[in-house]
CSV table of N, CA and C in Angstrom, one decimal:
chain,number,residue,atom,x,y,z
A,1,UNK,N,22.3,27.6,-5.5
A,1,UNK,CA,22.9,26.7,-4.5
A,1,UNK,C,24.4,26.4,-4.9
A,2,UNK,N,25.2,26.5,-3.9
A,2,UNK,CA,26.6,26.3,-4.2
A,2,UNK,C,27.0,24.9,-4.5
A,3,UNK,N,28.1,24.7,-5.1
A,3,UNK,CA,28.6,23.3,-5.4
A,3,UNK,C,28.7,22.5,-4.2
A,4,UNK,N,29.1,23.2,-3.1
A,4,UNK,CA,29.3,22.4,-1.8
A,4,UNK,C,28.0,21.9,-1.3
A,5,UNK,N,26.9,22.7,-1.4
A,5,UNK,CA,25.6,22.3,-0.9
A,5,UNK,C,25.0,21.2,-1.8
A,6,UNK,N,25.2,21.3,-3.1
A,6,UNK,CA,24.8,20.3,-4.0
A,6,UNK,C,25.5,19.0,-3.7
A,7,UNK,N,26.8,19.0,-3.5
A,7,UNK,CA,27.5,17.8,-3.2
A,7,UNK,C,27.1,17.2,-1.9
A,8,UNK,N,26.8,18.1,-0.9
A,8,UNK,CA,26.3,17.6,0.4
A,8,UNK,C,24.9,16.9,0.2
A,9,UNK,N,24.0,17.4,-0.6
A,9,UNK,CA,22.8,16.7,-0.8
A,9,UNK,C,22.9,15.4,-1.5
A,10,UNK,N,23.8,15.3,-2.5
A,10,UNK,CA,24.1,14.1,-3.2
A,10,UNK,C,24.7,13.0,-2.2
A,11,UNK,N,25.6,13.5,-1.4
A,11,UNK,CA,26.2,12.6,-0.4
A,11,UNK,C,25.1,12.1,0.6
A,12,UNK,N,24.3,13.0,1.1
A,12,UNK,CA,23.2,12.7,2.0
A,12,UNK,C,22.3,11.7,1.4
A,13,UNK,N,21.9,11.9,0.1
A,13,UNK,CA,21.0,11.0,-0.6
A,13,UNK,C,21.6,9.6,-0.7
A,14,UNK,N,22.9,9.5,-1.1
A,14,UNK,CA,23.5,8.2,-1.2
A,14,UNK,C,23.6,7.5,0.1
A,15,UNK,N,23.9,8.3,1.2
A,15,UNK,CA,24.0,7.7,2.5
A,15,UNK,C,22.7,7.2,3.0
A,16,UNK,N,21.6,7.9,2.7
A,16,UNK,CA,20.3,7.5,3.0
A,16,UNK,C,19.9,6.2,2.2
A,17,UNK,N,20.3,6.2,1.0
A,17,UNK,CA,20.0,5.0,0.2
A,17,UNK,C,20.7,3.7,0.7
A,18,UNK,N,21.9,3.9,1.1
A,18,UNK,CA,22.7,2.8,1.7
A,18,UNK,C,22.0,2.3,3.0
A,19,UNK,N,21.6,3.3,3.8
A,19,UNK,CA,20.8,2.9,5.1
A,19,UNK,C,19.5,2.2,4.8
A,20,UNK,N,18.8,2.7,3.8
A,20,UNK,CA,17.5,2.1,3.5
A,20,UNK,C,17.8,0.7,2.9
A,21,UNK,N,18.8,0.5,2.1
A,21,UNK,CA,19.1,-0.8,1.6
A,21,UNK,C,19.5,-1.8,2.7
A,22,UNK,N,20.2,-1.3,3.7
A,22,UNK,CA,20.5,-2.2,4.8
A,22,UNK,C,19.3,-2.6,5.6
A,23,UNK,N,18.4,-1.6,5.8
A,23,UNK,CA,17.1,-1.9,6.5
A,23,UNK,C,16.3,-2.9,5.7
A,24,UNK,N,16.2,-2.8,4.4
A,24,UNK,CA,15.5,-3.8,3.6
A,24,UNK,C,16.1,-5.1,3.7
A,25,UNK,N,17.4,-5.2,3.6
A,25,UNK,CA,18.1,-6.4,3.7
A,25,UNK,C,18.0,-7.1,5.1
A,26,UNK,N,18.0,-6.3,6.2
A,26,UNK,CA,17.9,-6.8,7.5
A,26,UNK,C,16.5,-7.4,7.8
A,27,UNK,N,15.5,-7.0,7.0
A,27,UNK,CA,14.2,-7.6,7.2
A,27,UNK,C,14.2,-9.1,6.9
A,28,UNK,N,15.1,-9.6,6.0
A,28,UNK,CA,15.1,-11.0,5.7
A,28,UNK,C,15.9,-11.8,6.6
A,29,UNK,N,16.5,-11.2,7.7
A,29,UNK,CA,17.2,-12.0,8.7
A,29,UNK,C,16.3,-12.8,9.5
A,30,UNK,N,16.8,-13.9,10.1
A,30,UNK,CA,15.9,-14.8,10.9
A,30,UNK,C,15.5,-14.1,12.2
A,31,UNK,N,14.4,-14.5,12.8
A,31,UNK,CA,13.9,-14.0,14.0
A,31,UNK,C,14.8,-14.4,15.2
A,32,UNK,N,14.8,-13.6,16.3
A,32,UNK,CA,15.6,-14.0,17.4
A,32,UNK,C,15.2,-15.4,17.9
A,33,UNK,N,16.1,-16.1,18.4
A,33,UNK,CA,15.9,-17.5,18.9
A,33,UNK,C,15.2,-17.4,20.3
A,34,UNK,N,15.5,-16.4,21.1
A,34,UNK,CA,14.9,-16.2,22.4
A,34,UNK,C,14.1,-14.9,22.4
A,35,UNK,N,12.9,-15.0,22.9
A,35,UNK,CA,12.0,-13.8,22.9
A,35,UNK,C,12.6,-12.7,23.8
A,36,UNK,N,12.6,-11.5,23.4
A,36,UNK,CA,13.1,-10.4,24.2
A,36,UNK,C,14.6,-10.1,24.0
A,37,UNK,N,15.3,-10.9,23.2
A,37,UNK,CA,16.7,-10.8,23.0
A,37,UNK,C,16.9,-10.3,21.6
A,38,UNK,N,17.7,-9.3,21.4
A,38,UNK,CA,18.0,-8.8,20.0
A,38,UNK,C,18.4,-9.9,19.1
A,39,UNK,N,17.9,-10.0,17.9
A,39,UNK,CA,18.3,-11.0,16.9
A,39,UNK,C,19.3,-10.5,16.0
A,40,UNK,N,19.5,-11.3,14.9
A,40,UNK,CA,20.6,-11.0,14.0
A,40,UNK,C,20.3,-9.7,13.2
A,41,UNK,N,19.1,-9.2,13.1
A,41,UNK,CA,18.8,-8.0,12.4
A,41,UNK,C,19.0,-6.7,13.3
A,42,UNK,N,19.3,-6.9,14.6
A,42,UNK,CA,19.3,-5.7,15.4
A,42,UNK,C,20.5,-4.8,15.1
A,43,UNK,N,21.7,-5.4,15.0
A,43,UNK,CA,22.9,-4.5,14.7
A,43,UNK,C,22.8,-3.9,13.3
A,44,UNK,N,22.5,-4.6,12.3
A,44,UNK,CA,22.4,-4.0,11.0
A,44,UNK,C,21.3,-2.9,10.9
A,45,UNK,N,20.2,-3.2,11.6
A,45,UNK,CA,19.1,-2.2,11.7
A,45,UNK,C,19.6,-0.9,12.4
A,46,UNK,N,20.3,-1.1,13.5
A,46,UNK,CA,20.9,0.1,14.2
A,46,UNK,C,21.8,0.9,13.4
A,47,UNK,N,22.7,0.2,12.7
A,47,UNK,CA,23.7,0.9,11.8
A,47,UNK,C,22.9,1.6,10.7
A,48,UNK,N,21.9,1.0,10.1
A,48,UNK,CA,21.1,1.6,9.1
A,48,UNK,C,20.4,2.8,9.6
A,49,UNK,N,19.8,2.8,10.8
A,49,UNK,CA,19.1,3.9,11.3
A,49,UNK,C,20.1,5.1,11.6
A,50,UNK,N,21.3,4.8,12.1
A,50,UNK,CA,22.3,5.8,12.3
A,50,UNK,C,22.8,6.4,10.9
A,51,UNK,N,22.9,5.6,9.9
A,51,UNK,CA,23.2,6.1,8.6
A,51,UNK,C,22.2,7.1,8.1
A,52,UNK,N,20.9,6.8,8.3
A,52,UNK,CA,19.8,7.6,7.8
A,52,UNK,C,19.8,8.9,8.6
A,53,UNK,N,20.0,8.8,9.9
A,53,UNK,CA,20.1,10.0,10.8
A,53,UNK,C,21.2,10.9,10.3
A,54,UNK,N,22.4,10.3,10.1
A,54,UNK,CA,23.6,11.1,9.6
A,54,UNK,C,23.3,11.7,8.2
A,55,UNK,N,22.6,11.0,7.4
A,55,UNK,CA,22.2,11.6,6.1
A,55,UNK,C,21.3,12.8,6.3
A,56,UNK,N,20.4,12.7,7.2
A,56,UNK,CA,19.5,13.9,7.5
A,56,UNK,C,20.3,15.1,8.0
A,57,UNK,N,21.2,14.8,8.9
A,57,UNK,CA,22.1,15.9,9.5
A,57,UNK,C,22.9,16.5,8.4
A,58,UNK,N,23.5,15.7,7.5
A,58,UNK,CA,24.3,16.2,6.4
A,58,UNK,C,23.5,17.1,5.5
A,59,UNK,N,22.3,16.6,5.2
A,59,UNK,CA,21.4,17.4,4.3
A,59,UNK,C,20.9,18.7,4.9
A,60,UNK,N,20.7,18.8,6.2
A,60,UNK,CA,20.1,19.9,6.8
A,60,UNK,C,21.1,20.9,7.4
A,61,UNK,N,22.4,20.5,7.5
A,61,UNK,CA,23.3,21.5,8.1
A,61,UNK,C,23.6,22.6,7.1
A,62,UNK,N,23.9,23.8,7.7
A,62,UNK,CA,24.2,24.9,6.8
A,62,UNK,C,25.5,24.7,6.0
A,63,UNK,N,25.5,25.3,4.8
A,63,UNK,CA,26.7,25.2,4.0
A,63,UNK,C,27.9,25.9,4.6
A,64,UNK,N,29.1,25.3,4.3
A,64,UNK,CA,30.3,25.9,4.9
A,64,UNK,C,31.0,26.6,3.8
A,65,UNK,N,31.6,27.7,4.1
A,65,UNK,CA,32.4,28.5,3.1
A,65,UNK,C,33.6,27.7,2.8
A,66,UNK,N,33.9,27.5,1.5
A,66,UNK,CA,35.0,26.8,1.1
A,66,UNK,C,36.1,27.7,0.6
A,67,UNK,N,35.9,28.9,0.5
A,67,UNK,CA,36.9,29.9,0.1
A,67,UNK,C,37.2,29.7,-1.4
A,68,UNK,N,38.4,30.2,-1.8
A,68,UNK,CA,38.8,30.0,-3.2
A,68,UNK,C,39.9,29.0,-3.4
A,69,UNK,N,40.0,28.1,-2.5
A,69,UNK,CA,41.1,27.1,-2.6
A,69,UNK,C,40.8,26.2,-3.8
A,70,UNK,N,41.9,26.0,-4.5
A,70,UNK,CA,41.7,25.1,-5.7
A,70,UNK,C,41.5,23.7,-5.3
A,71,UNK,N,40.7,23.0,-6.1
A,71,UNK,CA,40.4,21.6,-5.9
A,71,UNK,C,41.4,20.8,-6.6
A,72,UNK,N,41.8,19.7,-5.8
A,72,UNK,CA,42.8,18.8,-6.4
A,72,UNK,C,42.2,17.4,-6.6
A,73,UNK,N,43.0,16.6,-7.3
A,73,UNK,CA,42.5,15.3,-7.6
A,73,UNK,C,42.9,14.3,-6.5
A,74,UNK,N,43.5,14.8,-5.4
A,74,UNK,CA,43.9,14.0,-4.3
A,74,UNK,C,42.8,13.2,-3.7
A,75,UNK,N,41.6,13.9,-3.5
A,75,UNK,CA,40.5,13.3,-2.9
A,75,UNK,C,39.9,12.2,-3.7
A,76,UNK,N,39.9,12.3,-5.0
A,76,UNK,CA,39.5,11.3,-6.0
A,76,UNK,C,40.4,10.1,-5.9
A,77,UNK,N,41.7,10.3,-5.8
A,77,UNK,CA,42.6,9.2,-5.8
A,77,UNK,C,42.5,8.5,-4.4
A,78,UNK,N,42.3,9.2,-3.4
A,78,UNK,CA,42.1,8.6,-2.1
A,78,UNK,C,40.9,7.7,-2.0
A,79,UNK,N,39.8,8.2,-2.6
A,79,UNK,CA,38.5,7.5,-2.7
A,79,UNK,C,38.7,6.2,-3.5
A,80,UNK,N,39.4,6.4,-4.7
A,80,UNK,CA,39.6,5.2,-5.5
A,80,UNK,C,40.5,4.2,-4.8
A,81,UNK,N,41.5,4.7,-4.1
A,81,UNK,CA,42.4,3.8,-3.4
A,81,UNK,C,41.7,3.1,-2.3
A,82,UNK,N,40.8,3.8,-1.5
A,82,UNK,CA,40.0,3.2,-0.5
A,82,UNK,C,39.1,2.1,-1.1
A,83,UNK,N,38.5,2.4,-2.2
A,83,UNK,CA,37.5,1.5,-2.8
A,83,UNK,C,38.3,0.2,-3.2
A,84,UNK,N,39.5,0.4,-3.8
A,84,UNK,CA,40.3,-0.8,-4.2
A,84,UNK,C,40.8,-1.6,-3.0
A,85,UNK,N,41.1,-0.9,-1.9
A,85,UNK,CA,41.6,-1.5,-0.7
A,85,UNK,C,40.5,-2.4,-0.1
A,86,UNK,N,39.3,-1.8,-0.1
A,86,UNK,CA,38.1,-2.6,0.5
A,86,UNK,C,37.8,-3.8,-0.4
A,87,UNK,N,37.9,-3.6,-1.7
A,87,UNK,CA,37.7,-4.7,-2.6
A,87,UNK,C,38.7,-5.8,-2.4
A,88,UNK,N,40.0,-5.4,-2.2
A,88,UNK,CA,41.0,-6.4,-1.9
A,88,UNK,C,40.7,-7.1,-0.6
A,89,UNK,N,40.3,-6.4,0.4
A,89,UNK,CA,39.9,-7.0,1.7
A,89,UNK,C,38.8,-8.0,1.5
A,90,UNK,N,37.8,-7.7,0.8
A,90,UNK,CA,36.7,-8.6,0.5
A,90,UNK,C,37.1,-9.8,-0.2
A,91,UNK,N,38.1,-9.7,-1.1
A,91,UNK,CA,38.6,-10.8,-1.9
A,91,UNK,C,39.4,-11.8,-1.0
A,92,UNK,N,40.2,-11.2,-0.1
A,92,UNK,CA,41.1,-12.1,0.7
A,92,UNK,C,40.4,-12.6,2.0
A,93,UNK,N,39.3,-11.9,2.4
A,93,UNK,CA,38.6,-12.3,3.7
A,93,UNK,C,38.2,-13.8,3.7
A,94,UNK,N,37.6,-14.4,2.7
A,94,UNK,CA,37.3,-15.8,2.8
A,94,UNK,C,38.5,-16.7,2.9
A,95,UNK,N,39.6,-16.2,2.3
A,95,UNK,CA,40.8,-17.0,2.3
A,95,UNK,C,41.6,-17.0,3.6
A,96,UNK,N,41.7,-15.9,4.2
A,96,UNK,CA,42.6,-15.8,5.4
A,96,UNK,C,41.8,-15.5,6.7
A,97,UNK,N,40.5,-15.2,6.6
A,97,UNK,CA,39.7,-14.9,7.8
A,97,UNK,C,39.8,-13.5,8.3
A,98,UNK,N,38.8,-13.1,9.1
A,98,UNK,CA,38.7,-11.7,9.6
A,98,UNK,C,39.9,-11.3,10.5
A,99,UNK,N,40.4,-12.2,11.3
A,99,UNK,CA,41.4,-11.9,12.2
A,99,UNK,C,42.7,-11.5,11.5
A,100,UNK,N,43.0,-12.0,10.4
A,100,UNK,CA,44.2,-11.7,9.6
A,100,UNK,C,43.9,-10.6,8.6
A,101,UNK,N,42.7,-10.4,8.1
A,101,UNK,CA,42.4,-9.5,7.1
A,101,UNK,C,42.0,-8.1,7.6
A,102,UNK,N,41.4,-8.0,8.8
A,102,UNK,CA,40.9,-6.8,9.3
A,102,UNK,C,42.0,-5.7,9.6
A,103,UNK,N,43.1,-6.1,10.3
A,103,UNK,CA,44.1,-5.1,10.6
A,103,UNK,C,44.7,-4.5,9.4
A,104,UNK,N,45.1,-5.2,8.3
A,104,UNK,CA,45.6,-4.5,7.1
A,104,UNK,C,44.5,-3.6,6.5
A,105,UNK,N,43.2,-3.9,6.6
A,105,UNK,CA,42.2,-3.1,6.0
A,105,UNK,C,42.2,-1.7,6.8
A,106,UNK,N,42.2,-1.8,8.1
A,106,UNK,CA,42.2,-0.6,8.9
A,106,UNK,C,43.4,0.2,8.7
A,107,UNK,N,44.6,-0.5,8.7
A,107,UNK,CA,45.8,0.2,8.5
A,107,UNK,C,45.8,1.0,7.2
A,108,UNK,N,45.4,0.3,6.1
A,108,UNK,CA,45.4,0.9,4.8
A,108,UNK,C,44.5,2.1,4.7
A,109,UNK,N,43.3,2.0,5.3
A,109,UNK,CA,42.3,3.1,5.3
A,109,UNK,C,42.8,4.3,6.1
A,110,UNK,N,43.4,4.0,7.2
A,110,UNK,CA,44.0,5.1,8.0
A,110,UNK,C,45.1,5.8,7.3
A,111,UNK,N,45.9,5.0,6.6
A,111,UNK,CA,47.0,5.6,5.8
A,111,UNK,C,46.5,6.5,4.7
A,112,UNK,N,45.4,6.0,4.0
A,112,UNK,CA,44.8,6.8,2.9
A,112,UNK,C,44.1,8.0,3.5
A,113,UNK,N,43.7,8.0,4.7
A,113,UNK,CA,43.1,9.2,5.4
A,113,UNK,C,44.1,10.2,5.9
A,114,UNK,N,45.4,9.8,5.8
A,114,UNK,CA,46.4,10.8,6.2
A,114,UNK,C,47.3,10.5,7.4
A,115,UNK,N,47.0,9.4,8.1
A,115,UNK,CA,47.8,9.0,9.2
A,115,UNK,C,49.1,8.5,8.8
A,116,UNK,N,50.2,8.9,9.4
A,116,UNK,CA,51.5,8.5,8.9
A,116,UNK,C,52.4,7.9,10.1
A,117,UNK,N,51.9,8.0,11.3
A,117,UNK,CA,52.7,7.5,12.4
A,117,UNK,C,52.6,5.9,12.4
A,118,UNK,N,53.8,5.3,12.3
A,118,UNK,CA,53.8,3.8,12.3
A,118,UNK,C,53.2,3.2,13.5
A,119,UNK,N,53.5,3.8,14.7
A,119,UNK,CA,52.9,3.3,15.9
A,119,UNK,C,51.4,3.4,16.0
A,120,UNK,N,50.9,4.5,15.6
A,120,UNK,CA,49.4,4.6,15.6
A,120,UNK,C,48.8,3.7,14.6
A,121,UNK,N,49.3,3.6,13.4
A,121,UNK,CA,48.8,2.7,12.4
A,121,UNK,C,48.7,1.3,12.8
A,122,UNK,N,49.8,0.8,13.4
A,122,UNK,CA,49.9,-0.6,13.9
A,122,UNK,C,49.0,-0.8,15.1
A,123,UNK,N,49.1,0.1,16.1
A,123,UNK,CA,48.4,-0.1,17.3
A,123,UNK,C,46.9,-0.1,17.1
A,124,UNK,N,46.4,0.9,16.4
A,124,UNK,CA,44.9,1.0,16.2
A,124,UNK,C,44.4,-0.1,15.3
A,125,UNK,N,45.2,-0.5,14.3
A,125,UNK,CA,44.8,-1.6,13.4
A,125,UNK,C,44.7,-2.9,14.2
A,126,UNK,N,45.7,-3.2,15.0
A,126,UNK,CA,45.6,-4.5,15.9
A,126,UNK,C,44.5,-4.4,16.9
A,127,UNK,N,44.4,-3.2,17.6
A,127,UNK,CA,43.4,-3.1,18.6
A,127,UNK,C,42.0,-3.2,18.0
A,128,UNK,N,41.8,-2.6,16.9
A,128,UNK,CA,40.4,-2.7,16.2
A,128,UNK,C,40.1,-4.2,15.8
A,129,UNK,N,41.1,-4.8,15.2
A,129,UNK,CA,40.9,-6.2,14.9
A,129,UNK,C,40.6,-7.1,16.1
A,130,UNK,N,41.3,-6.9,17.2
A,130,UNK,CA,41.1,-7.6,18.4
A,130,UNK,C,39.7,-7.3,19.0
A,131,UNK,N,39.3,-6.0,19.0
A,131,UNK,CA,38.0,-5.6,19.5
A,131,UNK,C,36.9,-6.2,18.7
A,132,UNK,N,37.0,-6.2,17.4
A,132,UNK,CA,35.9,-6.9,16.6
A,132,UNK,C,35.8,-8.4,16.9
A,133,UNK,N,37.0,-9.0,17.0
A,133,UNK,CA,37.0,-10.4,17.3
A,133,UNK,C,36.3,-10.7,18.7
A,134,UNK,N,36.8,-9.9,19.7
A,134,UNK,CA,36.2,-10.1,21.1
A,134,UNK,C,34.7,-9.8,21.1
A,135,UNK,N,34.3,-8.7,20.5
A,135,UNK,CA,32.9,-8.4,20.5
A,135,UNK,C,32.0,-9.4,19.8
A,136,UNK,N,32.3,-9.7,18.5
A,136,UNK,CA,31.4,-10.5,17.7
A,136,UNK,C,31.6,-12.0,18.0
A,137,UNK,N,32.9,-12.5,17.9
A,137,UNK,CA,33.1,-13.9,18.1
A,137,UNK,C,33.0,-14.4,19.5
A,138,UNK,N,33.7,-13.7,20.4
A,138,UNK,CA,33.7,-14.2,21.8
A,138,UNK,C,32.5,-13.8,22.5
A,139,UNK,N,32.1,-12.5,22.5
A,139,UNK,CA,31.0,-12.1,23.4
A,139,UNK,C,29.6,-12.4,22.8
A,140,UNK,N,29.4,-12.1,21.5
A,140,UNK,CA,28.1,-12.3,20.9
A,140,UNK,C,28.0,-13.7,20.2
A,141,UNK,N,29.1,-14.4,20.0
A,141,UNK,CA,29.0,-15.7,19.4
A,141,UNK,C,28.7,-15.7,18.0
A,142,UNK,N,29.0,-14.6,17.3
A,142,UNK,CA,28.7,-14.5,15.8
A,142,UNK,C,29.9,-15.0,15.1
A,143,UNK,N,29.7,-16.1,14.3
A,143,UNK,CA,30.9,-16.6,13.5
A,143,UNK,C,31.2,-15.7,12.4
A,144,UNK,N,32.5,-15.2,12.3
A,144,UNK,CA,32.9,-14.4,11.2
A,144,UNK,C,33.8,-15.2,10.3
A,145,UNK,N,33.9,-14.9,9.1
A,145,UNK,CA,34.8,-15.7,8.2
A,145,UNK,C,36.2,-15.6,8.6
């Protein structure tokens, strides 16, 4: 088995574990207040199911030829940077709230993923922050920090 396939199986297993963990955690959420209406566990359960499906697709898809391109440490540094950026987001979230913390999170992750256009970075970050606020706070009435 190639290194690529082995890495894909490890990634798929980790993704499935995260999905299973979210499913287990969502079981502890309170029941819906109104019968027939999705409760607090619906969205996390949906995301968990999608994670598990994606893990299955990742594990079952055929291997891709990677050629003889040398591997660089760039991917490791981007992963480390993204992890630290998310940790910073989680640290400041309770202090400044989601409306102020989410756009810099999205901007930073997009930049680490290779986006360099200032217009796209700012526009997508602000639009995503506004979308999350409108969806969860305004439409669904979910209080976010």
